[in-house]
């Protein structure tokens, strides 16, 4: 298919099937320098065992190792900047083409890029909380304690955990809202997600129509109205430009 044609089709879908909800995964942030999990070669799963730093079991049994691994993998994300894909999604929301962004990401880059209605279904890197008294502290405070004393603790002496969904955690209540957003949308635009992590991937199954922007094929490609296998930054910038031109006609 010639370059641009598929984005033209996607623009028509976005125009014709309002409201549009966007579901993003780690692939929307790789152009900001944050590795995803499942890309061949560069994905984090090629380098580390997720159960060592991203599971409730590791946090309980080996808190110091858990926090060292977590900080090494996700600490650099705190300094990342939004890329062209995040900025284009914010433009599409401001122009009224996107109702909300449901993200599996914990990096906060949609908000930094200007998106307003963002539902974080896997939590965020902004805070950590105490397993004993539930006090919430900035994650940066927990990381500073990790540096200073080897394991982050609350002022009550309880262990701190990052406020992200770990393997073994239940989904947070916001997931129910995300489910309703997807089910009541006219189109779910999936960007940078392998659609292999459930239950987040099930949002693509409850939406009436799906469009995909992802470097690699996904399990939803066969039922998608359009599937574009190019970098999210360039596709979404082109989409926002096309829809801005359309709005001016
Ligand atoms: P995933 O790693 O399973 O899949 C990412 C997909 O993005 C891959 O299929 C890849 O082909 C595609 N991709 C990579 N770069 C891209 C680009 N520039 N443009 C378009 N597509 C691109 O990610 P997932 O589906 O989000 O599931 C992994 C889980 O890990 C999620 O919970 C996710 O939130 C979490 N995670 C988050 C971050 C983050 O917050 N940035 C980083 C790593 C993992």
Tab-separated table of C-alpha atoms and ligand atoms in Angstrom:
chain	number	residue	atom	x	y	z
A	1	UNK	CA	0.000	0.000	0.000
A	2	UNK	CA	1.497	3.422	-0.927
A	3	UNK	CA	2.745	5.527	1.975
A	4	UNK	CA	-0.013	7.771	3.309
A	5	UNK	CA	-2.958	5.820	1.906
A	6	UNK	CA	-3.497	3.827	5.080
A	7	UNK	CA	-3.271	6.996	7.175
A	8	UNK	CA	-5.929	8.514	4.906
A	9	UNK	CA	-8.150	5.514	5.678
A	10	UNK	CA	-7.447	5.917	9.383
A	11	UNK	CA	-8.349	9.624	9.217
A	12	UNK	CA	-11.672	8.738	7.583
A	13	UNK	CA	-12.379	6.140	10.294
A	14	UNK	CA	-11.615	8.680	13.040
A	15	UNK	CA	-13.918	11.255	11.399
A	16	UNK	CA	-16.743	8.803	10.786
A	17	UNK	CA	-16.770	6.812	14.026
A	18	UNK	CA	-16.805	9.219	16.922
A	19	UNK	CA	-16.193	9.087	19.828
A	20	UNK	CA	-12.663	7.761	19.417
A	21	UNK	CA	-10.824	6.246	22.386
A	22	UNK	CA	-7.083	5.518	22.152
A	23	UNK	CA	-5.412	2.554	23.872
A	24	UNK	CA	-1.645	2.934	24.161
A	25	UNK	CA	1.124	0.541	25.188
A	26	UNK	CA	4.862	0.684	25.688
A	27	UNK	CA	5.471	1.152	21.926
A	28	UNK	CA	4.135	4.723	22.049
A	29	UNK	CA	7.078	5.645	24.318
A	30	UNK	CA	9.990	3.868	22.600
A	31	UNK	CA	10.634	7.023	20.525
A	32	UNK	CA	11.155	8.797	23.880
A	33	UNK	CA	13.977	6.337	24.639
A	34	UNK	CA	11.996	4.024	26.956
A	35	UNK	CA	12.331	0.384	25.875
A	36	UNK	CA	9.148	-1.679	25.557
A	37	UNK	CA	8.817	-5.259	26.803
A	38	UNK	CA	8.275	-7.377	23.717
A	39	UNK	CA	10.033	-5.814	20.704
A	40	UNK	CA	12.497	-8.350	19.274
A	41	UNK	CA	16.067	-7.650	20.546
A	42	UNK	CA	15.414	-4.238	22.178
A	43	UNK	CA	12.460	-5.351	24.390
A	44	UNK	CA	13.246	-5.513	28.134
A	45	UNK	CA	12.048	-9.124	28.356
A	46	UNK	CA	15.144	-10.118	26.371
A	47	UNK	CA	17.334	-8.752	29.172
A	48	UNK	CA	15.563	-9.349	32.486
A	49	UNK	CA	13.134	-11.724	34.166
A	50	UNK	CA	9.976	-9.716	34.929
A	51	UNK	CA	9.261	-11.828	37.993
A	52	UNK	CA	12.503	-10.501	39.545
A	53	UNK	CA	11.466	-6.850	39.632
A	54	UNK	CA	7.855	-6.509	38.543
A	55	UNK	CA	5.976	-8.984	40.742
A	56	UNK	CA	4.277	-8.810	44.121
A	57	UNK	CA	6.153	-11.984	45.134
A	58	UNK	CA	9.568	-10.372	44.505
A	59	UNK	CA	8.541	-7.242	46.424
A	60	UNK	CA	7.511	-9.295	49.481
A	61	UNK	CA	10.364	-11.823	49.465
A	62	UNK	CA	13.336	-9.710	48.306
A	63	UNK	CA	12.412	-6.017	48.707
A	64	UNK	CA	15.976	-4.695	48.284
A	65	UNK	CA	16.550	-6.654	45.041
A	66	UNK	CA	13.051	-5.765	43.844
A	67	UNK	CA	13.665	-2.024	44.331
A	68	UNK	CA	17.161	-2.135	42.774
A	69	UNK	CA	15.789	-3.883	39.673
A	70	UNK	CA	12.742	-1.618	39.488
A	71	UNK	CA	14.873	1.534	39.779
A	72	UNK	CA	17.336	0.289	37.143
A	73	UNK	CA	14.567	-0.538	34.658
A	74	UNK	CA	12.089	2.299	35.238
A	75	UNK	CA	14.165	5.068	36.950
A	76	UNK	CA	15.438	6.474	33.609
A	77	UNK	CA	11.804	6.888	32.437
A	78	UNK	CA	11.330	9.708	34.973
A	79	UNK	CA	13.512	12.008	32.846
A	80	UNK	CA	11.958	11.045	29.477
A	81	UNK	CA	10.218	13.650	27.317
A	82	UNK	CA	7.018	13.160	25.262
A	83	UNK	CA	7.616	12.344	21.587
A	84	UNK	CA	5.762	13.163	18.373
A	85	UNK	CA	3.165	10.429	19.061
A	86	UNK	CA	2.220	11.813	22.501
A	87	UNK	CA	2.051	15.362	21.094
A	88	UNK	CA	-0.127	14.297	18.149
A	89	UNK	CA	-2.588	12.507	20.484
A	90	UNK	CA	-2.848	15.690	22.596
A	91	UNK	CA	-3.560	17.687	19.411
A	92	UNK	CA	-6.261	15.196	18.394
A	93	UNK	CA	-7.905	15.471	21.828
A	94	UNK	CA	-7.773	19.287	21.772
A	95	UNK	CA	-9.348	19.269	18.287
A	96	UNK	CA	-12.190	17.069	19.561
A	97	UNK	CA	-11.232	13.916	17.626
A	98	UNK	CA	-10.144	11.873	20.664
A	99	UNK	CA	-12.333	11.501	23.744
A	100	UNK	CA	-9.803	9.826	26.027
A	101	UNK	CA	-6.509	7.962	26.144
A	102	UNK	CA	-6.416	4.670	28.039
A	103	UNK	CA	-2.780	3.827	28.672
A	104	UNK	CA	-1.004	0.723	29.921
A	105	UNK	CA	2.074	2.899	30.400
A	106	UNK	CA	3.339	4.121	33.738
A	107	UNK	CA	5.660	6.846	32.402
A	108	UNK	CA	3.214	9.812	32.557
A	109	UNK	CA	4.237	10.995	29.075
A	110	UNK	CA	0.683	11.492	27.780
A	111	UNK	CA	0.008	14.092	30.485
A	112	UNK	CA	3.423	15.695	29.908
A	113	UNK	CA	2.540	15.880	26.202
A	114	UNK	CA	-0.734	17.699	26.890
A	115	UNK	CA	-3.393	14.954	26.916
A	116	UNK	CA	-6.084	15.713	29.513
A	117	UNK	CA	-8.420	12.700	29.737
A	118	UNK	CA	-5.894	9.945	30.493
A	119	UNK	CA	-6.833	6.685	32.233
A	120	UNK	CA	-3.749	4.891	33.588
A	121	UNK	CA	-4.811	1.254	33.942
A	122	UNK	CA	-1.409	0.023	35.190
A	123	UNK	CA	-0.728	2.880	37.635
A	124	UNK	CA	2.093	5.401	37.362
A	125	UNK	CA	5.662	6.193	38.332
A	126	UNK	CA	4.581	9.345	40.162
A	127	UNK	CA	4.121	7.804	43.615
A	128	UNK	CA	4.859	4.951	45.989
A	129	UNK	CA	2.756	3.945	48.987
A	130	UNK	CA	3.207	2.258	52.343
A	131	UNK	CA	2.094	-1.363	52.656
A	132	UNK	CA	1.316	-0.744	56.369
A	133	UNK	CA	-0.309	2.716	56.721
A	134	UNK	CA	-1.085	3.503	53.016
A	135	UNK	CA	0.762	6.853	53.173
A	136	UNK	CA	1.574	8.072	49.646
A	137	UNK	CA	4.986	9.615	48.827
A	138	UNK	CA	6.539	10.787	45.549
A	139	UNK	CA	8.385	7.909	43.869
A	140	UNK	CA	11.490	10.124	43.736
A	141	UNK	CA	11.488	10.105	47.557
A	142	UNK	CA	11.421	6.296	47.604
A	143	UNK	CA	14.291	6.185	45.067
A	144	UNK	CA	16.332	8.637	47.175
A	145	UNK	CA	15.836	6.371	50.215
A	146	UNK	CA	16.868	3.374	48.135
A	147	UNK	CA	20.167	5.186	47.393
A	148	UNK	CA	20.645	6.185	51.014
A	149	UNK	CA	19.706	3.035	52.909
A	150	UNK	CA	19.289	0.175	50.447
A	151	UNK	CA	15.515	-0.171	50.790
A	152	UNK	CA	12.755	2.498	50.861
A	153	UNK	CA	10.707	2.667	54.071
A	154	UNK	CA	7.753	4.788	55.203
A	155	UNK	CA	8.048	7.097	58.239
A	156	UNK	CA	5.959	4.439	60.120
A	157	UNK	CA	8.629	1.829	59.339
A	158	UNK	CA	6.444	-0.022	56.816
A	159	UNK	CA	7.718	-1.121	53.410
A	160	UNK	CA	7.013	1.115	50.406
A	161	UNK	CA	5.842	-0.151	47.031
A	162	UNK	CA	5.611	1.668	43.691
A	163	UNK	CA	2.038	2.562	42.705
A	164	UNK	CA	2.120	0.491	39.538
A	165	UNK	CA	0.260	-2.729	38.812
A	166	UNK	CA	2.699	-5.590	39.422
A	167	UNK	CA	2.309	-9.210	38.327
A	168	UNK	CA	0.042	-10.685	41.001
A	169	UNK	CA	-1.850	-7.415	41.695
A	170	UNK	CA	-5.561	-6.979	40.906
A	171	UNK	CA	-6.477	-4.352	38.307
A	172	UNK	CA	-7.295	-0.922	39.813
A	173	UNK	CA	-10.905	0.427	39.774
A	174	UNK	CA	-10.045	2.775	36.855
A	175	UNK	CA	-9.972	-0.324	34.642
A	176	UNK	CA	-13.788	-0.518	34.856
A	177	UNK	CA	-13.979	3.043	33.520
A	178	UNK	CA	-11.554	2.147	30.734
A	179	UNK	CA	-13.764	-0.808	29.859
A	180	UNK	CA	-16.828	1.462	29.588
A	181	UNK	CA	-14.832	3.986	27.518
A	182	UNK	CA	-13.806	1.288	25.026
A	183	UNK	CA	-17.242	-0.348	24.893
A	184	UNK	CA	-19.040	2.972	24.313
A	185	UNK	CA	-16.542	4.249	21.720
A	186	UNK	CA	-17.150	4.361	17.972
A	187	UNK	CA	-13.525	3.351	17.349
A	188	UNK	CA	-10.659	2.128	19.544
A	189	UNK	CA	-7.312	3.249	18.119
A	190	UNK	CA	-4.605	0.954	19.530
A	191	UNK	CA	-1.094	2.430	19.428
A	192	UNK	CA	2.161	0.652	20.356
A	193	UNK	CA	0.727	-2.369	22.121
A	194	UNK	CA	1.426	-6.022	21.376
A	195	UNK	CA	-2.098	-6.726	22.763
A	196	UNK	CA	-0.642	-9.670	24.652
A	197	UNK	CA	-1.146	-8.343	28.207
A	198	UNK	CA	-4.587	-9.146	29.631
A	199	UNK	CA	-6.972	-7.788	30.758
A	200	UNK	CA	-5.825	-4.539	29.040
A	201	UNK	CA	-5.816	-6.297	25.653
A	202	UNK	CA	-9.463	-7.297	26.150
A	203	UNK	CA	-10.440	-3.637	25.596
A	204	UNK	CA	-9.815	-4.271	21.894
A	205	UNK	CA	-12.400	-7.069	22.068
A	206	UNK	CA	-15.224	-4.958	23.542
A	207	UNK	CA	-14.819	-1.974	21.192
A	208	UNK	CA	-17.154	-1.957	18.170
A	209	UNK	CA	-14.278	-1.185	15.758
A	210	UNK	CA	-10.500	-1.285	16.108
A	211	UNK	CA	-7.636	0.392	14.247
A	212	UNK	CA	-3.999	-0.506	14.933
A	213	UNK	CA	-0.743	1.454	14.728
A	214	UNK	CA	2.069	-0.898	15.761
A	215	UNK	CA	5.474	-1.824	14.343
A	216	UNK	CA	4.697	-5.542	14.511
A	217	UNK	CA	1.466	-7.400	13.701
A	218	UNK	CA	-0.902	-7.945	16.651
A	219	UNK	CA	-3.546	-10.623	17.336
A	220	UNK	CA	-6.250	-8.006	16.547
A	221	UNK	CA	-4.915	-7.182	13.051
A	222	UNK	CA	-7.237	-9.665	11.282
A	223	UNK	CA	-10.343	-7.924	12.667
A	224	UNK	CA	-8.986	-4.347	12.540
A	225	UNK	CA	-10.494	-1.862	10.067
A	226	UNK	CA	-6.939	-0.694	9.373
A	227	UNK	CA	-3.551	-1.881	10.684
A	228	UNK	CA	-0.490	0.305	10.041
A	229	UNK	CA	2.958	-1.146	10.797
A	230	UNK	CA	5.029	2.039	10.962
A	231	UNK	CA	6.441	4.154	13.841
A	232	UNK	CA	3.717	5.757	15.962
A	233	UNK	CA	5.340	9.224	15.904
A	234	UNK	CA	5.211	9.589	12.142
A	235	UNK	CA	1.776	7.952	11.675
A	236	UNK	CA	0.022	9.967	14.396
A	237	UNK	CA	1.654	13.259	13.310
A	238	UNK	CA	0.428	12.627	9.773
A	239	UNK	CA	-3.031	11.725	11.111
A	240	UNK	CA	-3.261	14.917	13.208
A	241	UNK	CA	-2.094	17.021	10.209
A	242	UNK	CA	-4.673	15.444	7.894
A	243	UNK	CA	-7.525	15.932	10.365
A	244	UNK	CA	-6.451	19.550	11.034
A	245	UNK	CA	-6.584	20.214	7.249
A	246	UNK	CA	-10.013	18.557	7.089
A	247	UNK	CA	-11.297	20.698	9.987
A	248	UNK	CA	-10.239	23.878	8.130
A	249	UNK	CA	-12.178	22.986	4.929
B	1	LIG	P1	4.719	-4.611	24.570
B	1	LIG	O1	6.157	-4.416	24.897
B	1	LIG	O2	4.111	-5.947	24.802
B	1	LIG	O3	4.482	-4.246	23.029
B	1	LIG	C1	4.933	-3.044	22.486
B	1	LIG	C2	4.590	-3.038	21.018
B	1	LIG	O4	4.923	-1.753	20.521
B	1	LIG	C3	5.380	-4.072	20.206
B	1	LIG	O5	4.478	-4.930	19.520
B	1	LIG	C4	6.202	-3.209	19.222
B	1	LIG	O6	6.205	-3.744	17.902
B	1	LIG	C5	5.473	-1.889	19.233
B	1	LIG	N1	6.335	-0.725	19.029
B	1	LIG	C6	7.565	-0.480	19.549
B	1	LIG	N2	8.013	0.726	19.145
B	1	LIG	C7	7.025	1.261	18.373
B	1	LIG	C8	6.884	2.487	17.660
B	1	LIG	N3	7.852	3.428	17.651
B	1	LIG	N4	5.740	2.714	16.962
B	1	LIG	C9	4.744	1.766	16.928
B	1	LIG	N5	4.840	0.591	17.578
B	1	LIG	C10	5.961	0.342	18.293
B	1	LIG	O7	3.930	-3.453	25.317
B	1	LIG	P2	2.466	-3.438	25.938
B	1	LIG	O8	1.502	-4.035	24.990
B	1	LIG	O9	2.256	-2.043	26.379
B	1	LIG	O10	2.560	-4.397	27.218
B	1	LIG	C11	3.655	-4.333	28.091
B	1	LIG	C12	3.351	-3.941	29.522
B	1	LIG	O11	4.511	-3.307	30.077
B	1	LIG	C13	2.291	-2.886	29.642
B	1	LIG	O12	1.688	-3.028	30.882
B	1	LIG	C14	3.114	-1.599	29.628
B	1	LIG	O13	2.482	-0.544	30.216
B	1	LIG	C15	4.320	-1.954	30.444
B	1	LIG	N6	5.498	-1.129	30.061
B	1	LIG	C16	5.367	0.224	30.151
B	1	LIG	C17	6.412	1.038	29.762
B	1	LIG	C18	6.212	2.528	29.835
B	1	LIG	O14	5.494	3.013	30.728
B	1	LIG	N7	6.770	3.288	28.885
B	1	LIG	C19	7.603	0.488	29.258
B	1	LIG	C20	7.710	-0.930	29.208
B	1	LIG	C21	6.625	-1.727	29.590
